[in-house]
PDB file of C-alpha atoms in Angstrom:
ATOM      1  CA  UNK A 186       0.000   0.000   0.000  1.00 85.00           C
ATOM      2  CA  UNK A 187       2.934   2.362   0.468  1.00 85.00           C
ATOM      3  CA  UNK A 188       4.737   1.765  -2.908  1.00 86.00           C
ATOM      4  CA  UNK A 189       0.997   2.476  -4.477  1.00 88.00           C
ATOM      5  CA  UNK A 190       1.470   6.013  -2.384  1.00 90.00           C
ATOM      6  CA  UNK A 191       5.224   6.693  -3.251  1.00 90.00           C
ATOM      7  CA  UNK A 192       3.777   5.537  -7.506  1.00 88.00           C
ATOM      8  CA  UNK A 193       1.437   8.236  -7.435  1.00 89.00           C
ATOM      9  CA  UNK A 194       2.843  10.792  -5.776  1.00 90.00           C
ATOM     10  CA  UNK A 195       5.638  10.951  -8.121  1.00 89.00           C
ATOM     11  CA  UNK A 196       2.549  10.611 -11.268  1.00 84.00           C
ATOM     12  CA  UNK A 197       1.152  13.363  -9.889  1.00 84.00           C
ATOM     13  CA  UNK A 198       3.749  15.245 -10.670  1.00 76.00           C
ATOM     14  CA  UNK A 199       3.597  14.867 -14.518  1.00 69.00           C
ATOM     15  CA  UNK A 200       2.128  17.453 -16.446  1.00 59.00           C
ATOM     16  CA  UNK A 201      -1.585  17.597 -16.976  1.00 57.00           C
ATOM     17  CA  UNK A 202      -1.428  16.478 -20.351  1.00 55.00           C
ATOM     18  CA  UNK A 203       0.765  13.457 -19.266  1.00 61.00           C
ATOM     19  CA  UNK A 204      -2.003  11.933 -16.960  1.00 58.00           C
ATOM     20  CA  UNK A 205      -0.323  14.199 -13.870  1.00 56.00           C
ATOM     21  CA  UNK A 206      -2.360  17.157 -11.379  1.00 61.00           C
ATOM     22  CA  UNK A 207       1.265  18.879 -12.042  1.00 67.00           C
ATOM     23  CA  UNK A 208       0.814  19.960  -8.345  1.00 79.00           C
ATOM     24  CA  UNK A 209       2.454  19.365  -4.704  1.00 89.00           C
ATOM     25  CA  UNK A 210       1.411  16.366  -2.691  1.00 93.00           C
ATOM     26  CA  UNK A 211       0.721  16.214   0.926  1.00 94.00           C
ATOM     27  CA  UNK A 212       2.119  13.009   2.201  1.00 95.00           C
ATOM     28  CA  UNK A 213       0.660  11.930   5.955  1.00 96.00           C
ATOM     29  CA  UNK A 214       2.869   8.681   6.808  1.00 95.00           C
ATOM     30  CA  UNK A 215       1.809   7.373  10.474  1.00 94.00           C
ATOM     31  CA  UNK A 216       3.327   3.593   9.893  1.00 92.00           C
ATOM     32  CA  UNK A 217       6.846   5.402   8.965  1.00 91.00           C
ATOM     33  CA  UNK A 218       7.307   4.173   5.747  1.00 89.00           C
ATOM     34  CA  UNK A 219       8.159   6.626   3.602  1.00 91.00           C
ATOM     35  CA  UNK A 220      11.220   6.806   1.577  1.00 89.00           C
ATOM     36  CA  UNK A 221      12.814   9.435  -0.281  1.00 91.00           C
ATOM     37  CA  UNK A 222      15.416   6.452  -1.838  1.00 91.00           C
ATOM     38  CA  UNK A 223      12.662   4.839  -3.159  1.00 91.00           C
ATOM     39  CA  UNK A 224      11.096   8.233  -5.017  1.00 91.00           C
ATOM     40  CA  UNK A 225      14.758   8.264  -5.873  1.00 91.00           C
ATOM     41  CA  UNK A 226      14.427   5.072  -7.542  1.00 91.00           C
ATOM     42  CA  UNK A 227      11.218   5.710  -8.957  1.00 90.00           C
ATOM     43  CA  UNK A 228      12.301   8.828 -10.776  1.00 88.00           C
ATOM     44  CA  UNK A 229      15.034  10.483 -12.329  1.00 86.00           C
ATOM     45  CA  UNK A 230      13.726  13.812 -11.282  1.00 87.00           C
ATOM     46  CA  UNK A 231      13.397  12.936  -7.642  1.00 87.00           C
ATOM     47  CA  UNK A 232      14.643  16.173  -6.306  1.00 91.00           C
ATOM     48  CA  UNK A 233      12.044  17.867  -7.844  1.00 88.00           C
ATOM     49  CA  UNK A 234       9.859  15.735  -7.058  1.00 88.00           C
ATOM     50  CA  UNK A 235      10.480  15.276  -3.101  1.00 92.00           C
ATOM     51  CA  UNK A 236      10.485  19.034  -3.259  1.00 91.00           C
ATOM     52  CA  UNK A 237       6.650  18.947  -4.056  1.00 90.00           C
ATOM     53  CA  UNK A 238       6.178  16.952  -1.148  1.00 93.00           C
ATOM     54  CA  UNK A 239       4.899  18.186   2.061  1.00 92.00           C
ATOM     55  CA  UNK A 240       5.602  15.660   4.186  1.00 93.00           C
ATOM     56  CA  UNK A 241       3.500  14.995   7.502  1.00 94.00           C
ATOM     57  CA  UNK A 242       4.819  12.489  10.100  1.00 94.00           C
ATOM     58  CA  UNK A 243       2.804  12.337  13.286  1.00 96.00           C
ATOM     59  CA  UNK A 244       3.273   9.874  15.414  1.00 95.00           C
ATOM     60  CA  UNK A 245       0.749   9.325  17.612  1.00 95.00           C
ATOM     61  CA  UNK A 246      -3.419   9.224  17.212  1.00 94.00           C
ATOM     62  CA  UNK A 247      -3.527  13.411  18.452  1.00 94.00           C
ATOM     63  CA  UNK A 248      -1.070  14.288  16.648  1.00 95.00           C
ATOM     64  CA  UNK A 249      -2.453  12.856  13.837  1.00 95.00           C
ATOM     65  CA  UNK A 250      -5.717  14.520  14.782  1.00 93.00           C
ATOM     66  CA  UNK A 251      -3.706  18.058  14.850  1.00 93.00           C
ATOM     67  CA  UNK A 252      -2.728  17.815  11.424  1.00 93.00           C
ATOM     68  CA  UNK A 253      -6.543  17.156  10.081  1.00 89.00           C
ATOM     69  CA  UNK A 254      -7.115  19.913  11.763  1.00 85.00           C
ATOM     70  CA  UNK A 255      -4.136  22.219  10.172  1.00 86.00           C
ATOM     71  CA  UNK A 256      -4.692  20.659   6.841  1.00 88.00           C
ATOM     72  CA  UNK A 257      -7.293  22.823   5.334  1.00 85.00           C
ATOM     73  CA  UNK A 258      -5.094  25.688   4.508  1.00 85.00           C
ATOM     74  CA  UNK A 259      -2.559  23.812   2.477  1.00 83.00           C
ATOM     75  CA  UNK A 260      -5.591  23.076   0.203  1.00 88.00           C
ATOM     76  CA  UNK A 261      -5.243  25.464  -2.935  1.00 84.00           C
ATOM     77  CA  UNK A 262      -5.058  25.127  -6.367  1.00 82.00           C
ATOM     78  CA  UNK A 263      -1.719  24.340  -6.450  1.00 84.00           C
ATOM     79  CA  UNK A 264      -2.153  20.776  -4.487  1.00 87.00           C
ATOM     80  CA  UNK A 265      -3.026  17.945  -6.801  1.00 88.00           C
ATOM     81  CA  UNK A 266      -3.103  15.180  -4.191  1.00 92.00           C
ATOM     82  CA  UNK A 267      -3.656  13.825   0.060  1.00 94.00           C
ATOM     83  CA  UNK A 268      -2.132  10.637   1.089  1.00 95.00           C
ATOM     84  CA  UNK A 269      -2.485   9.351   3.802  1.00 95.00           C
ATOM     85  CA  UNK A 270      -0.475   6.235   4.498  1.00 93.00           C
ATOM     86  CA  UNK A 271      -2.445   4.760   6.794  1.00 89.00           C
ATOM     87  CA  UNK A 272      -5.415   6.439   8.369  1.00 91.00           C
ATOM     88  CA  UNK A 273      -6.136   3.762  10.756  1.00 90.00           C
ATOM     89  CA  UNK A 274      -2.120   2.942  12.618  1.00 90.00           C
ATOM     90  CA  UNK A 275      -2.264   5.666  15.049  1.00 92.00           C
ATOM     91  CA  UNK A 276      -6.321   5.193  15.455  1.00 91.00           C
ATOM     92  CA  UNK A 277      -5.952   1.022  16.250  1.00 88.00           C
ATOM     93  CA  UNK A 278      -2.873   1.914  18.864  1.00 90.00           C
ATOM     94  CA  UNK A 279      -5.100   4.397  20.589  1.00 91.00           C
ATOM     95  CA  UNK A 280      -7.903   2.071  20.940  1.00 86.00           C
ATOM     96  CA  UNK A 281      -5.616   0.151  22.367  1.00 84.00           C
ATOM     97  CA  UNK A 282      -4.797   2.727  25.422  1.00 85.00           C
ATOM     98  CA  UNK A 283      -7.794   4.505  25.556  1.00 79.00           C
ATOM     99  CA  UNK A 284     -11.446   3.829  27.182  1.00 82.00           C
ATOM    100  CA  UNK A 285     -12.796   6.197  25.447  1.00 87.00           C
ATOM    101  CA  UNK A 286     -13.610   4.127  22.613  1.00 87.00           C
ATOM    102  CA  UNK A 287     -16.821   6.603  21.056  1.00 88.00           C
ATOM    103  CA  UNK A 288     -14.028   9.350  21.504  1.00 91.00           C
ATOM    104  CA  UNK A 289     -11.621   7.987  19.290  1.00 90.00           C
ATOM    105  CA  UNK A 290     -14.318   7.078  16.765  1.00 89.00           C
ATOM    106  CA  UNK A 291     -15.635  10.058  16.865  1.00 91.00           C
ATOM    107  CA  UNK A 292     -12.659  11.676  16.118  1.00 92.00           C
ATOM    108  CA  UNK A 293     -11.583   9.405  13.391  1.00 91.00           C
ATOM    109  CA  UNK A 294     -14.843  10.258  11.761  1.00 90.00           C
ATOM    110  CA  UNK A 295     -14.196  13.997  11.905  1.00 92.00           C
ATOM    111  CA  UNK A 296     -10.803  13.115  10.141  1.00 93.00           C
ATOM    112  CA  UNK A 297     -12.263  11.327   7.269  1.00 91.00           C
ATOM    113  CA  UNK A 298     -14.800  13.851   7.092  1.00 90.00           C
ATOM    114  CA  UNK A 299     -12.538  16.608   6.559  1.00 92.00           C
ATOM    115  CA  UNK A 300     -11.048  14.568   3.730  1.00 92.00           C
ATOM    116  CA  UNK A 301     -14.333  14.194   2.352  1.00 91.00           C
ATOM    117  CA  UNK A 302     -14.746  17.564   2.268  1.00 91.00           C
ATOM    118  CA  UNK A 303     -11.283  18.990   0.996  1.00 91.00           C
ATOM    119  CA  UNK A 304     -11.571  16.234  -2.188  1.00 91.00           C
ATOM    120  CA  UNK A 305     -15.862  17.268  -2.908  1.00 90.00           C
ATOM    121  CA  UNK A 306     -14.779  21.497  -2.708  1.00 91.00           C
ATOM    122  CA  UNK A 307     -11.554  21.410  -4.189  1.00 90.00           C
ATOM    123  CA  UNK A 308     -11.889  18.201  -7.007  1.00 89.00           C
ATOM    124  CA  UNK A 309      -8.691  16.972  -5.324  1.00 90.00           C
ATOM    125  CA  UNK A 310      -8.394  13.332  -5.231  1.00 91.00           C
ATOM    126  CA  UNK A 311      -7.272  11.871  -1.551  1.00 93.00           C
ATOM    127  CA  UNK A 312      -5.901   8.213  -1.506  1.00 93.00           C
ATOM    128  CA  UNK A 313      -6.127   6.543   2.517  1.00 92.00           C
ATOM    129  CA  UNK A 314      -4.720   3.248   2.748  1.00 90.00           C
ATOM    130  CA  UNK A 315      -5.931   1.406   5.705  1.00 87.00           C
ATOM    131  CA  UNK A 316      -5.270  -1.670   7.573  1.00 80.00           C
ATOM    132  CA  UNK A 317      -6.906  -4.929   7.167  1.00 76.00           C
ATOM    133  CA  UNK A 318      -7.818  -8.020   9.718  1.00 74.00           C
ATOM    134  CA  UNK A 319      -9.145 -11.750   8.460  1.00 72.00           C
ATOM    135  CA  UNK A 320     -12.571 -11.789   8.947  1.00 71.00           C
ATOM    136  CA  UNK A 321     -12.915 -15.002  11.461  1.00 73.00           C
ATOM    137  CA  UNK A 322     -16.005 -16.299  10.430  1.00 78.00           C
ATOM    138  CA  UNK A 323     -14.671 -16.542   6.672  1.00 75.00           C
ATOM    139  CA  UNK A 324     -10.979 -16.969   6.560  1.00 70.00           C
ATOM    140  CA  UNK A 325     -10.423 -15.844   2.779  1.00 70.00           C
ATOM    141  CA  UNK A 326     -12.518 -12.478   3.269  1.00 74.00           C
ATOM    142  CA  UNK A 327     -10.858  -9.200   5.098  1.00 72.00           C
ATOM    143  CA  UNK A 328     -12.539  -6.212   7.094  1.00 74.00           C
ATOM    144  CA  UNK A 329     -11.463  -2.975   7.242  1.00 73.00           C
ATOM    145  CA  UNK A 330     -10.001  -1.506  10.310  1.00 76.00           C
ATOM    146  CA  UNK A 331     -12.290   1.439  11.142  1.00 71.00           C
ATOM    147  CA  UNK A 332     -14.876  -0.559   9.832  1.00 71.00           C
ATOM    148  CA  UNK A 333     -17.872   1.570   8.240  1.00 73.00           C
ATOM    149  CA  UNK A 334     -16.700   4.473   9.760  1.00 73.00           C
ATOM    150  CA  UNK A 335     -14.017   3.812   6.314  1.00 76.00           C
ATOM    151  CA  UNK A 336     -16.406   2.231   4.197  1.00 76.00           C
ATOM    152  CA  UNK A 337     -18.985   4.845   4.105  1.00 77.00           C
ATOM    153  CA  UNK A 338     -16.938   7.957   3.765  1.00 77.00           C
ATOM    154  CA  UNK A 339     -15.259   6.402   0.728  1.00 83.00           C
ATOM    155  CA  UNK A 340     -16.159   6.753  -2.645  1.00 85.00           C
ATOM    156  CA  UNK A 341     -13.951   3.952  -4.105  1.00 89.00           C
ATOM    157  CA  UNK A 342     -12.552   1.055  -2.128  1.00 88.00           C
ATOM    158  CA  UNK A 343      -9.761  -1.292  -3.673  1.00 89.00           C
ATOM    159  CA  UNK A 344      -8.262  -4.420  -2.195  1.00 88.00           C
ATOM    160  CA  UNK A 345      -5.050  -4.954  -2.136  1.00 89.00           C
ATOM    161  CA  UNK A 346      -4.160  -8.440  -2.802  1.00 88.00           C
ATOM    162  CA  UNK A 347      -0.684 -10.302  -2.707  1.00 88.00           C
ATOM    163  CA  UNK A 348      -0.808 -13.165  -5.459  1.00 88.00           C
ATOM    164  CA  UNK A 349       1.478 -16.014  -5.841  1.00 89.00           C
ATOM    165  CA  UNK A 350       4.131 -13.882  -8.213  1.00 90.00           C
ATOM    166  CA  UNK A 351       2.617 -10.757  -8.035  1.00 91.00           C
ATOM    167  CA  UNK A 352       0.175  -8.306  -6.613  1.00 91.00           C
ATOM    168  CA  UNK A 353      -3.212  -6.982  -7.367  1.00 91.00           C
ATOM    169  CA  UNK A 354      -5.674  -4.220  -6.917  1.00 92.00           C
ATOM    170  CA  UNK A 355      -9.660  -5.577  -6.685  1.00 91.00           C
ATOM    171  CA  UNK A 356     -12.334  -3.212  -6.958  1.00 92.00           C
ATOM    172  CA  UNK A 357     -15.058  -3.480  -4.133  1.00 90.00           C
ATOM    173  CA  UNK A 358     -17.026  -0.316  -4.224  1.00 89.00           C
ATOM    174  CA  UNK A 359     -17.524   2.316  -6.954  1.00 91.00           C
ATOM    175  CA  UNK A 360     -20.440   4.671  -8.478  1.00 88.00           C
ATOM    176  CA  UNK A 361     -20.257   3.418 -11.794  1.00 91.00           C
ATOM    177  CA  UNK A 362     -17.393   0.211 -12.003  1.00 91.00           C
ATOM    178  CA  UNK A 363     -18.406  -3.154 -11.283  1.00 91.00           C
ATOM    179  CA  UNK A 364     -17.429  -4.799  -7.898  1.00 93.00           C
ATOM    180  CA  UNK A 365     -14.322  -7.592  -8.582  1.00 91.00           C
ATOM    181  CA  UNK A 366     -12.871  -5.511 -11.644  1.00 93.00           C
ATOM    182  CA  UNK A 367      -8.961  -6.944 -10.941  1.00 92.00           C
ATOM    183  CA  UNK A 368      -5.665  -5.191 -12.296  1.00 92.00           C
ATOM    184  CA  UNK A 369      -2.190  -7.503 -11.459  1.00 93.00           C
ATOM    185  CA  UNK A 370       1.394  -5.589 -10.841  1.00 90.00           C
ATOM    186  CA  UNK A 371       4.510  -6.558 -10.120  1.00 90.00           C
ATOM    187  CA  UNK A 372       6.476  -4.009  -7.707  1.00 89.00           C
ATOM    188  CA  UNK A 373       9.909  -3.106  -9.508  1.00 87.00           C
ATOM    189  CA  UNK A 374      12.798  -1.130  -8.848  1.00 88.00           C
ATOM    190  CA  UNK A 375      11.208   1.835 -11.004  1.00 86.00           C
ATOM    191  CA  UNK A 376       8.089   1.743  -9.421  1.00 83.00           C
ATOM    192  CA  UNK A 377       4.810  -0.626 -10.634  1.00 87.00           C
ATOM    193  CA  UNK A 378       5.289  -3.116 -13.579  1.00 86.00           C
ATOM    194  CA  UNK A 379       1.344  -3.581 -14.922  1.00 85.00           C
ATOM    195  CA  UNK A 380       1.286  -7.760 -14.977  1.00 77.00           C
TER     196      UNK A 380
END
């Protein structure tokens, strides 16, 4: 999920006419895995391109809060693109230590909300990978962390799958695709190889 961030952060660098927003990205890593060496790898232009990147690194759930809350004035028409790599890291440790279980919900909500928001007002697309869990009543399905709180603020969900020799995206929610529409990669030293 984080080499599908680093891919199209660098794409959305290209020029409109290339397929690109040919704008800055704002990059919020809570799991830690972001990489300039791999942009580096990705892209000959890499200083350029890390240069475009406003990187956000909280790490823990208020910080992450905080920056939802500062986030709304780096939104102009100069940003082409949110990640957030993953939404749910910080939120599933502070379950963890918290009792307030309807707080941190609550506030997770407000955080995908503001997304929601920023992408519907300003036509800029927001990518939020999440966490998954097997689903113990059917071993080969997943559920979300976050649950609906995820699934109904999201316009598009896509599976990540790990195949046998390479990976895949699956489609499982869209306004006008058909659920289990499946696209296989290969993750290579320049990025994603289309299998």
């Amino acid at each position: 999920k984080s080499q599908l961030g680093f891919t199209l952060a660098v794409n959305c660098q290209l020029p409109i006419e290339k397929g690109g927003a040919n704008g800055k990205v704002v990059f919020i890593d809570t799991e830690g895995t972001f990489r300039p060496e791999r942009i580096k790898q990705i892209a000959s232009n890499y200083e350029e391109i890390l240069k475009q990147i406003i990187f956000l690194n909280p790490v823990n759930f208020e910080e992450q809060k905080d920056i939802f809350e500062k986030i709304k004035p780096l939104v102009n028409n100069q940003l082409g693109m949110i990640i957030v790599d993953s939404i749910s890291m910080l939120y599933r440790l502070e379950l963890g230590r918290s009792e307030e279980v309807y707080e941190v919900n609550s506030s997770l909500g407000k955080q995908i909300a503001s997304l929601v928001e920023i992408a519907r007002k300003n036509n800029i697309p927001v990518l939020i990978t999440n966490q998954v869990y097997a689903d113990f009543d059917n071993r080969d399905e997943v559920k979300m962390v976050g649950g609906d709180l995820l699934k109904y603020g999201s316009k598009c969900l896509i599976e990540l799958k790990k195949f046998n020799n390479c990976r895949g995206l699956i489609l499982r929610k869209h306004r006008s695709l058909p659920e289990g529409k499946e696209l296989r990669f290969k993750i290579v030293q320049k990025g994603m190889e289309m299998d």
